[in-house]
mmCIF file of C-alpha atoms and ligand atoms in Angstrom:
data_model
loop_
_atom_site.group_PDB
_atom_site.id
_atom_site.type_symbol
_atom_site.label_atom_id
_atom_site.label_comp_id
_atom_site.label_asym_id
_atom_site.label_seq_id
_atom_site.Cartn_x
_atom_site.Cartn_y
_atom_site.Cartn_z
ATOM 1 C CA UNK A 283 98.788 79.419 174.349
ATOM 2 C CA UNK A 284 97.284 76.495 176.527
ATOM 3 C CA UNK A 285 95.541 73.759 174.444
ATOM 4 C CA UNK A 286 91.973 73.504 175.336
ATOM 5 C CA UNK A 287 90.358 71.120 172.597
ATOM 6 C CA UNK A 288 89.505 67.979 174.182
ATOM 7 C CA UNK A 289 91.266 64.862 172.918
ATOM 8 C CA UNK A 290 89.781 62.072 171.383
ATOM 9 C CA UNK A 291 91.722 58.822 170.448
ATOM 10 C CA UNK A 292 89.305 57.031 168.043
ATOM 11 C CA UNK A 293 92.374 55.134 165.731
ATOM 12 C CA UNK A 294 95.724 55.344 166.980
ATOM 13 C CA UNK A 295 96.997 57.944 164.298
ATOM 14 C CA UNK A 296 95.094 60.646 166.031
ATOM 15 C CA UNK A 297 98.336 61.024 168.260
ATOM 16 C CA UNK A 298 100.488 59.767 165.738
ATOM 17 C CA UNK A 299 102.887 62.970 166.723
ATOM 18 C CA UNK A 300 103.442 62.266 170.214
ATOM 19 C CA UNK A 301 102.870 58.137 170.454
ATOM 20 C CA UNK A 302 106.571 57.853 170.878
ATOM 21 C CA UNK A 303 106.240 59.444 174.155
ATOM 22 C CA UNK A 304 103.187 57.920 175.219
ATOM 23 C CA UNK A 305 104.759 54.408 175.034
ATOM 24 C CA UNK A 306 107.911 56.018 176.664
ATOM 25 C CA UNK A 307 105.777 57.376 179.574
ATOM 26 C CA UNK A 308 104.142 53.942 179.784
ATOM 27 C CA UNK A 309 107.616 52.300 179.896
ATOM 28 C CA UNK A 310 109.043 54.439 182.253
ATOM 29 C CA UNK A 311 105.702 54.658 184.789
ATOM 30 C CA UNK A 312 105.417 50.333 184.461
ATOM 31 C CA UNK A 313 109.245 50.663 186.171
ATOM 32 C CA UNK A 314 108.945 53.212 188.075
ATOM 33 C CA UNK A 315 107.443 51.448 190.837
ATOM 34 C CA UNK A 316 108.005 53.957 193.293
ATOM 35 C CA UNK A 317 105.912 56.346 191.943
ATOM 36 C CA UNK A 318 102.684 53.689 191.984
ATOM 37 C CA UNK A 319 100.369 54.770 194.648
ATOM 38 C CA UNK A 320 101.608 58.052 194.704
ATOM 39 C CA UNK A 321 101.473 60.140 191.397
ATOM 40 C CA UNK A 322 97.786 60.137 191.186
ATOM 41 C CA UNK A 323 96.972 62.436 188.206
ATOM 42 C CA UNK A 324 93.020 60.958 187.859
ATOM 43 C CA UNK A 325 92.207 62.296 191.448
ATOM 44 C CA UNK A 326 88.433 63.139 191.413
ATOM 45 C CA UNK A 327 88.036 62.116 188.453
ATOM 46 C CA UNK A 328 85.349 58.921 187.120
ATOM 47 C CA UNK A 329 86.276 57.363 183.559
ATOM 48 C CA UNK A 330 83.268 54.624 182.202
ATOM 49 C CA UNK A 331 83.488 52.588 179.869
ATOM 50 C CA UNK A 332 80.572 51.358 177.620
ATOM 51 C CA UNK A 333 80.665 47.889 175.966
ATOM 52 C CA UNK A 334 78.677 46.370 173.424
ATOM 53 C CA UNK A 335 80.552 43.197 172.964
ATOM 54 C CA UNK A 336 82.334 41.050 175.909
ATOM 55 C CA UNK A 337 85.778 41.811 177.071
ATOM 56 C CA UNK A 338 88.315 40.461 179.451
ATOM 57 C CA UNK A 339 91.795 42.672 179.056
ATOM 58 C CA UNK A 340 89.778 45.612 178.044
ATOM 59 C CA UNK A 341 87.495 46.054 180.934
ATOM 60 C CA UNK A 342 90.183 44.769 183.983
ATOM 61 C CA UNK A 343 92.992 46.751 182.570
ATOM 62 C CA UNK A 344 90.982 50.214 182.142
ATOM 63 C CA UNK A 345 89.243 49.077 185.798
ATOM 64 C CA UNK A 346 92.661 48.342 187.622
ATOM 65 C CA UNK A 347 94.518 51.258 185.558
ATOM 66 C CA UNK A 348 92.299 53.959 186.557
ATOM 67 C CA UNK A 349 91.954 52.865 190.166
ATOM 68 C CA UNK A 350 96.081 53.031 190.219
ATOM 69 C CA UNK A 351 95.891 56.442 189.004
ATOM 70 C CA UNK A 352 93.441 57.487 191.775
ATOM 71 C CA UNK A 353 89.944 57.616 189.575
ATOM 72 C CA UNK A 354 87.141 56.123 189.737
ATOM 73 C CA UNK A 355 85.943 53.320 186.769
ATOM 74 C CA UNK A 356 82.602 52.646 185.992
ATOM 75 C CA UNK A 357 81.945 49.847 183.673
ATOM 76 C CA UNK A 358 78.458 50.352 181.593
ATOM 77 C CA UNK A 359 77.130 47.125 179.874
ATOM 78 C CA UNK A 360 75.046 47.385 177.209
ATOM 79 C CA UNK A 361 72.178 45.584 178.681
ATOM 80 C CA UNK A 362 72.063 47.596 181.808
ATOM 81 C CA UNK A 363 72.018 50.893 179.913
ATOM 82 C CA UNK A 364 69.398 52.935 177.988
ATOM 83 C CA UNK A 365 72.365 53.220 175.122
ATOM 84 C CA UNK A 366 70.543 51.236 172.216
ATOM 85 C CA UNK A 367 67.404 50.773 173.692
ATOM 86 C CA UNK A 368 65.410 53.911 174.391
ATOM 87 C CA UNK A 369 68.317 56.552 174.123
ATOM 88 C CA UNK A 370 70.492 57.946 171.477
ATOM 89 C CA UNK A 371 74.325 58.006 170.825
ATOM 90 C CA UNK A 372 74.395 61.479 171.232
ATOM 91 C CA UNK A 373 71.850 61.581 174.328
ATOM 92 C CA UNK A 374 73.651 59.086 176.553
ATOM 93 C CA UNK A 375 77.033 60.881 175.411
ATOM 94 C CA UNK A 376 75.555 64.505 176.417
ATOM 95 C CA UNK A 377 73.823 62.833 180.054
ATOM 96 C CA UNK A 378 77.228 61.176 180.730
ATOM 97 C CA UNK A 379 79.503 64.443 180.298
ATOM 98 C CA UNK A 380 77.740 65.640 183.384
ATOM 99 C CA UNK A 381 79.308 62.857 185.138
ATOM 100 C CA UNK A 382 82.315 61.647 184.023
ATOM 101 C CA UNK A 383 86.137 63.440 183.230
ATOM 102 C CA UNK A 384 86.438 60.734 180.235
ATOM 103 C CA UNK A 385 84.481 57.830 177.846
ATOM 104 C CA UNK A 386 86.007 54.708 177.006
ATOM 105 C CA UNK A 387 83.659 52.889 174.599
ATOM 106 C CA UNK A 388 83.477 49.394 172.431
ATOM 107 C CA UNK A 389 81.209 49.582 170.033
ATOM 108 C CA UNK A 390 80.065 47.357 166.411
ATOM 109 C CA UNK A 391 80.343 50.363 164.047
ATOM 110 C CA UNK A 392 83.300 52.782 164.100
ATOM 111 C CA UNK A 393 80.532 55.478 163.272
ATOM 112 C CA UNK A 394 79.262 54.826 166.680
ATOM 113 C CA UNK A 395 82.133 55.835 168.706
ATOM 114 C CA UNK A 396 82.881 58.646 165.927
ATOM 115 C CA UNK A 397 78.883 60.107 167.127
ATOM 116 C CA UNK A 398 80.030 59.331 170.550
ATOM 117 C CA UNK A 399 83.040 61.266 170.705
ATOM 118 C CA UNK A 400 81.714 64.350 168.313
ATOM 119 C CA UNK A 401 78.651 64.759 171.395
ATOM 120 C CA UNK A 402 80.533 64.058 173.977
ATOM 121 C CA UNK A 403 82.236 67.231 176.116
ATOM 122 C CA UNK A 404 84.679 65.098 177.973
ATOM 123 C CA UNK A 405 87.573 63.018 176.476
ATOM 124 C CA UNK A 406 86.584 59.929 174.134
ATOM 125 C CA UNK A 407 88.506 56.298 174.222
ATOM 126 C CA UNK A 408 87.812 53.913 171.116
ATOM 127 C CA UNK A 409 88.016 50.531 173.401
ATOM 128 C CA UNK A 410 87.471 48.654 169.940
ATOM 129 C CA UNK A 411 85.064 49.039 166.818
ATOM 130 C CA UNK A 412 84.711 47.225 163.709
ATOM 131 C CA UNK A 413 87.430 49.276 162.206
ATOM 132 C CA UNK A 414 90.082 50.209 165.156
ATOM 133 C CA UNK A 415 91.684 48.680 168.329
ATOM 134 C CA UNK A 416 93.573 51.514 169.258
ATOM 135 C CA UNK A 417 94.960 50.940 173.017
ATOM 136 C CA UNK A 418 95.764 47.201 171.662
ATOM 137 C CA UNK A 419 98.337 49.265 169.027
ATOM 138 C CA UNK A 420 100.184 50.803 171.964
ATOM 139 C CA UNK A 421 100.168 47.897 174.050
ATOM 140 C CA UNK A 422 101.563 45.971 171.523
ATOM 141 C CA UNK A 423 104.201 48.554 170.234
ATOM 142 C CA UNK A 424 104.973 48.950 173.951
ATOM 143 C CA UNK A 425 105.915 45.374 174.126
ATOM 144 C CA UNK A 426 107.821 45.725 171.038
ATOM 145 C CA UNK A 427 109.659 48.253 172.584
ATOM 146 C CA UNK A 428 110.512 47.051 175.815
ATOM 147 C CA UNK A 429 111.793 43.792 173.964
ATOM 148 C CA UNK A 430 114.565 45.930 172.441
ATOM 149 C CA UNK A 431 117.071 44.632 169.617
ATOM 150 C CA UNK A 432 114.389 44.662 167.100
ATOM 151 C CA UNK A 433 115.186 43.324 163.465
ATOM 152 C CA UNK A 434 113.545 42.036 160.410
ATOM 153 C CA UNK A 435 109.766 43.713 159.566
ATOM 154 C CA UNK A 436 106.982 43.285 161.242
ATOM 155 C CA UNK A 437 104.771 40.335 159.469
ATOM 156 C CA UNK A 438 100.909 40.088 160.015
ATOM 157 C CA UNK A 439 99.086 36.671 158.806
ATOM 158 C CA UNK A 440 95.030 36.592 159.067
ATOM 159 C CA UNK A 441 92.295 38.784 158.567
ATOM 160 C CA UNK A 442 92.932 42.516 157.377
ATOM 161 C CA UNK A 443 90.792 43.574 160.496
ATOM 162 C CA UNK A 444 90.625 45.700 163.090
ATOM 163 C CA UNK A 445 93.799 44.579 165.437
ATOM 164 C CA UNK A 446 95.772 45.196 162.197
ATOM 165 C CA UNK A 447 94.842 48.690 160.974
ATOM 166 C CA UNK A 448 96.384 50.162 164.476
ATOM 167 C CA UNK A 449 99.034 48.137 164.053
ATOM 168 C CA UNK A 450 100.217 49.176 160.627
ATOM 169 C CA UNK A 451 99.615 53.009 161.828
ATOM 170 C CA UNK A 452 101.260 52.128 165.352
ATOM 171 C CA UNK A 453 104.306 50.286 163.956
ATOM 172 C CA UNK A 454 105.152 52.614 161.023
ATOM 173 C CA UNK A 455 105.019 55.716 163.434
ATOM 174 C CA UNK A 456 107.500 53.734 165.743
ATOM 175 C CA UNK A 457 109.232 53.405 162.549
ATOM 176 C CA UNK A 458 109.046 49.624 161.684
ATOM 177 C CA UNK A 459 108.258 47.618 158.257
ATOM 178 C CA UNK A 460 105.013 45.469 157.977
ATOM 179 C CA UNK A 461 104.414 42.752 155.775
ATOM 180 C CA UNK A 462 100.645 41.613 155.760
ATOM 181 C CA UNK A 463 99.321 38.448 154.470
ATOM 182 C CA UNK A 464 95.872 38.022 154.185
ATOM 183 C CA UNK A 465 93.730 36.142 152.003
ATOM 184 C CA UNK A 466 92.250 37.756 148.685
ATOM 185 C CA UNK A 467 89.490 40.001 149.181
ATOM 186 C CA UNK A 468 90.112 39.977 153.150
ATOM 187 C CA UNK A 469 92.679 43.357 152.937
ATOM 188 C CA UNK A 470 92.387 45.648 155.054
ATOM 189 C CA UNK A 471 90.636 48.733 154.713
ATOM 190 C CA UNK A 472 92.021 51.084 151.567
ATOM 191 C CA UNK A 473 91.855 54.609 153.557
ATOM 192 C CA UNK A 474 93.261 52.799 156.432
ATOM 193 C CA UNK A 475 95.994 51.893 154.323
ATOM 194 C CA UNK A 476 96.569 55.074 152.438
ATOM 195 C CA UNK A 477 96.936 56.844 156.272
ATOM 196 C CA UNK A 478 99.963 54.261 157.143
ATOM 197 C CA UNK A 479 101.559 54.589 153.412
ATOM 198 C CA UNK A 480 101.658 58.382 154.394
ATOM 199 C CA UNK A 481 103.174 58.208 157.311
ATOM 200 C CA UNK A 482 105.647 55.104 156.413
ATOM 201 C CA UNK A 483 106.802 57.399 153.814
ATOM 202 C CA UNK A 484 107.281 60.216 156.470
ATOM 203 C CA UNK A 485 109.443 57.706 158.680
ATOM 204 C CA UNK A 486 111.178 55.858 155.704
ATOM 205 C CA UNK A 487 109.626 52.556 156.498
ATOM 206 C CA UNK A 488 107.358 49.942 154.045
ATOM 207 C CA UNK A 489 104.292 48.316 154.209
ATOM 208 C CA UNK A 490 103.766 45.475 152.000
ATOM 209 C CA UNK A 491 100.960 43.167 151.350
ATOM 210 C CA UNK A 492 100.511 39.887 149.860
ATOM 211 C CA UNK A 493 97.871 36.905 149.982
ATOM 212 C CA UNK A 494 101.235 34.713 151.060
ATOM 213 C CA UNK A 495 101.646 34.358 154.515
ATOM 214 C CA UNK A 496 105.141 32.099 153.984
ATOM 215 C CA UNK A 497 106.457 35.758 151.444
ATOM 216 C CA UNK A 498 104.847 37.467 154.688
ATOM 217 C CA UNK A 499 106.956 35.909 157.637
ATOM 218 C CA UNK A 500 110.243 35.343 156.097
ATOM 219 C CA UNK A 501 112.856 36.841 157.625
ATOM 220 C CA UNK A 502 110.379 38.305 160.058
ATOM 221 C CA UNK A 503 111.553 39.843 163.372
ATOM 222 C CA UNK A 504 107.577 39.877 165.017
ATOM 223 C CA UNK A 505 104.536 37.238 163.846
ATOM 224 C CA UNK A 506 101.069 38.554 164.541
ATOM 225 C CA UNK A 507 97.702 36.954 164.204
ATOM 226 C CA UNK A 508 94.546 37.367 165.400
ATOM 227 C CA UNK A 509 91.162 35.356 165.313
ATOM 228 C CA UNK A 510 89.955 34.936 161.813
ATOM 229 C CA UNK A 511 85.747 35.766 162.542
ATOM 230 C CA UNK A 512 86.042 38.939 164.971
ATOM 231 C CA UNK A 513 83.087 39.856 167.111
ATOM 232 C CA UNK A 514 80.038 40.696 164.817
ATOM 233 C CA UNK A 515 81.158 38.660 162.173
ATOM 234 C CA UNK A 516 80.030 35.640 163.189
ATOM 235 C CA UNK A 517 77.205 35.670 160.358
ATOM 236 C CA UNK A 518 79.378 35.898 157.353
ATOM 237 C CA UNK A 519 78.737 32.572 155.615
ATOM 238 C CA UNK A 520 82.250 30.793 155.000
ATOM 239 C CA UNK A 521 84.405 33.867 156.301
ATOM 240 C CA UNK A 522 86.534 30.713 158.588
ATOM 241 C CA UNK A 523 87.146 29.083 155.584
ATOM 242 C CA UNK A 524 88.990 31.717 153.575
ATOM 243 C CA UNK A 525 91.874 31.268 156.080
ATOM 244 C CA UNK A 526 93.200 27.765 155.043
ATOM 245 C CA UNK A 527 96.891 27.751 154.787
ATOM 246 C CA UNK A 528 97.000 30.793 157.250
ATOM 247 C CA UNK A 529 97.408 28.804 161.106
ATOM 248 C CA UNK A 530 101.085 30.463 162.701
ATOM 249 C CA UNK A 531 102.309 26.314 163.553
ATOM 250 C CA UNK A 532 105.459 25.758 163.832
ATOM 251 C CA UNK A 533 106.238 24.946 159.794
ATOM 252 C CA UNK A 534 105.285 28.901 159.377
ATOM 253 C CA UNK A 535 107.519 30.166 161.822
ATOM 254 C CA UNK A 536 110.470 28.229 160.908
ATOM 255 C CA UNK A 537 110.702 30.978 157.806
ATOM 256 C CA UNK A 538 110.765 34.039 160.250
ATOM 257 C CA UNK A 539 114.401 34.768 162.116
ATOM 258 C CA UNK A 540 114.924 32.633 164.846
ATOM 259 C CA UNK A 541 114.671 35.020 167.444
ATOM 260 C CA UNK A 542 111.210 35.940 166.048
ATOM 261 C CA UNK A 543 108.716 37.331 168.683
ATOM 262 C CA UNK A 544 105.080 36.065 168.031
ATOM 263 C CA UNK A 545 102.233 38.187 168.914
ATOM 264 C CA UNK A 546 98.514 38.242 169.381
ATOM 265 C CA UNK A 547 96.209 41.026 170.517
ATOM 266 C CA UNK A 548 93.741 37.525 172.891
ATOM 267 C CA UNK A 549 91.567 36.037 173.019
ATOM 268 C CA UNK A 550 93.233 33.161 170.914
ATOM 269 C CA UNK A 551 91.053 30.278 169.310
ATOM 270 C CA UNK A 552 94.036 28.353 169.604
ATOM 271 C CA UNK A 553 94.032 25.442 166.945
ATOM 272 C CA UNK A 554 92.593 27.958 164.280
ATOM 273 C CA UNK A 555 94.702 30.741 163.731
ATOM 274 C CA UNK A 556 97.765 29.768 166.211
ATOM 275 C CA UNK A 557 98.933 26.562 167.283
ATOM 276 C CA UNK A 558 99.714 25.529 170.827
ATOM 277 C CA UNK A 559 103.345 24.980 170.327
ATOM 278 C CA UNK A 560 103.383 28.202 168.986
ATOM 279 C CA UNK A 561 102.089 30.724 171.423
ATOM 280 C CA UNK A 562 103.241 28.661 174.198
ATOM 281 C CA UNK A 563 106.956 28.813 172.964
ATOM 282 C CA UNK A 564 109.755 31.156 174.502
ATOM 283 C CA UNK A 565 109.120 33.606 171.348
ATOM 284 C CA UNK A 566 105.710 34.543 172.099
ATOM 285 C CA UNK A 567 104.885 37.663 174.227
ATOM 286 C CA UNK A 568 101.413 37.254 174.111
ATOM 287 C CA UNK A 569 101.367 37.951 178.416
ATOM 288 C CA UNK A 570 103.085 41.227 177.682
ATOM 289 C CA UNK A 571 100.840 42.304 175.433
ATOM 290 C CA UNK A 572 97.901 41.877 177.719
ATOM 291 C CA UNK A 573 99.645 43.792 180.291
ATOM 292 C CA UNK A 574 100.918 46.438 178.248
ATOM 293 C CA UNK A 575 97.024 47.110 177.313
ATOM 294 C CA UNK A 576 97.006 48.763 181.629
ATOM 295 C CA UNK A 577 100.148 50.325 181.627
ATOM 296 C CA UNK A 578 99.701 52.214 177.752
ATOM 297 C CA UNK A 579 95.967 53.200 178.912
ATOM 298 C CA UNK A 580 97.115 54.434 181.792
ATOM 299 C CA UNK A 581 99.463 56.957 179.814
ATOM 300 C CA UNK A 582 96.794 57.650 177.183
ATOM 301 C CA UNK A 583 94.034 58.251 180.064
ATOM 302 C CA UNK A 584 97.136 61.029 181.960
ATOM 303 C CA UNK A 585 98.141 62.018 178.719
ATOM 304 C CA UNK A 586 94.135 62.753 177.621
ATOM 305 C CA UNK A 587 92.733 63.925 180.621
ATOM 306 C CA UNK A 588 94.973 65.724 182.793
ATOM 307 C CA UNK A 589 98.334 66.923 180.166
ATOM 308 C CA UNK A 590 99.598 68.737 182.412
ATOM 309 C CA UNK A 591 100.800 65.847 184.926
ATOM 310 C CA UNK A 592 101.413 63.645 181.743
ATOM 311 C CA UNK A 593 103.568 66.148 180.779
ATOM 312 C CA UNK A 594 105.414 67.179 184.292
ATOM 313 C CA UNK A 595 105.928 63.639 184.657
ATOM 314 C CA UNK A 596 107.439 63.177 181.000
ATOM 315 C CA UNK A 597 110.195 66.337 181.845
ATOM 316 C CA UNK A 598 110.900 65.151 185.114
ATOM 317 C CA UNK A 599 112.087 61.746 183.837
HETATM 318 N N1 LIG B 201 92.556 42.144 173.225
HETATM 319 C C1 LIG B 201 91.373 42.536 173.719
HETATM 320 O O1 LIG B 201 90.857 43.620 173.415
HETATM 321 O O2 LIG B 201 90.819 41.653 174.591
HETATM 322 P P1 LIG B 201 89.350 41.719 175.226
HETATM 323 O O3 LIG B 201 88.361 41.491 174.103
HETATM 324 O O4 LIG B 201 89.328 40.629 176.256
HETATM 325 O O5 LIG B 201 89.158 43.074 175.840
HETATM 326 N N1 LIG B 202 89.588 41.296 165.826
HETATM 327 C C1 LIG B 202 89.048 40.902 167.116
HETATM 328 C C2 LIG B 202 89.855 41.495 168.218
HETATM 329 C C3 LIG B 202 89.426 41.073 169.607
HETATM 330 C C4 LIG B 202 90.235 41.738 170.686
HETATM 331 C C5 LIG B 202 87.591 41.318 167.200
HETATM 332 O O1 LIG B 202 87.253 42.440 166.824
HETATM 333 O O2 LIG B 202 86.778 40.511 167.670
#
């Protein structure tokens, strides 16, 4: 029988089954540049997306990506909208589903975009909240991916935040180990956590974690790090100065395999959590990454909001 549920991606493990094949289809669309232009699959359609806190990669990528696939984008700032102001969550979601084929939305509190997507009628994109960064995940495991001849575990030094709960679900689906380092008390989220363990154990891969970020990145095959105070946290008292002894410089890496790839989701504060010589080396992919975040959208968006040409597209390849 035809599926008819709407699909929402709120943390990456929501399409934990089929992920493979969305970074496949993203792989294979980015290449195939014949088809650009002309498989259109978000004809007549208008995606917005909502933010609450600034973007750069975010906003162009979802802008650019739906335009390529024939839609329409609307961006929605916060301050333009009644979101927040005089209307609800549930409101502005129910107004908007009269409009638009699909929601992308950035938000402080993951309970936000969970309210957005539980009112809304049309498909639901987490763009970022407090607790996920799911279309960063794919982007990232895209990269990963296209970089081929993987080895060594996957080793994550910083905060246990946002950036790195998708990754831990995103890598251990695509069947990779993780390593985290973070400093004590800065873990990441428990439930989070218990989710990846489950499915590591499904794929026969291993998550560790450690407040070491040299036990972390030896032997490492990827380094990822992100900013240490994300958006929203820029009142916790002292939260910078937890992270001493976690920079990626060039003494770190020199642990990892020498073919290491470093990684970070942007925008760096570079001189805090990543040095210059660092991301500007030959291992980083950091540019990849920040394309990826179009091309793996633009397979989630097909893939979310018209299946059927995600999946013609997917058996004609
Ligand atoms: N990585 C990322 O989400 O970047 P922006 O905040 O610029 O969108
Ligand atoms: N952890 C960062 C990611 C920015 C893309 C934040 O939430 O601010």
């Amino acid at each position: 029988m035809k599926e008819t549920k709407k699909k929402d991606l709120l943390a990456i493990d929501d399409f934990a089954e089929d992920l493979p094949k969305i970074i496949d289809w993203a792989i294979r669309f980015k290449n195939d540049t014949e088809l650009h232009g002309e498989f259109l699959p978000l004809d007549g359609m208008a995606i917005g997306s909502i933010y609450e806190k600034p973007s750069t990669r975010t906003r162009v990528s979802f802008e650019v990506g739906v335009k390529k696939l024939g839609g329409q984008p609307l961006t929605l700032l916060k301050n333009d909208i009644q979101l927040g102001k005089s209307e609800s969550i549930g409101d502005t979601a129910a107004v908007l589903s009269r409009f638009l084929d699909g929601i992308t939305y950035r938000c402080f509190g993951h309970s936000d975009v969970v309210e957005l997507a539980r009112t809304a009628t049309v498909p639901v994109i987490n763009a970022l909240s407090d607790l996920h960064h799911p279309c960063q995940a794919a982007a990232d495991l895209m990269a990963i991916t296209e970089r081929g001849n993987m080895h060594g575990h996957i080793a994550w030094v910083g905060d246990g935040n946002n950036v790195l709960h998708d990754l831990l679900l995103a890598a251990v689906t695509m069947g990779h180990d993780v390593k985290y380092a973070t400093p004590a008390g800065m873990e990441p989220d428990e439930e989070v956590i218990d989710r990846a363990k489950e499915i590591a154990q499904r794929n026969g891969c291993k998550i560790t974690g450690t407040n070491d970020p040299v036990e972390a990145v030896r032997n490492a095959g990827v380094i990822y790090t992100d900013i240490f105070v994300s958006m929203g946290e820029e009142h916790i008292e002292d939260k910078f100065s937890a992270f001493e002894g976690f920079q990626v410089n060039e003494e770190l890496v020199a642990h990892a395999q020498p073919d290491y790839i470093f990684m970070h989701c942007l925008p760096a504060h570079r001189g805090e959590e990543v040095t210059d010589g660092v991301i500007d080396s030959p291992n980083s992919i950091v540019l990849d990454q920040a394309e990826n975040r179009m091309w793996a959208q633009m397979s989630l968006l097909t893939y979310m909001c018209n299946h059927d040409a995600w999946l013609s597209f997917h058996e004609l390849k």
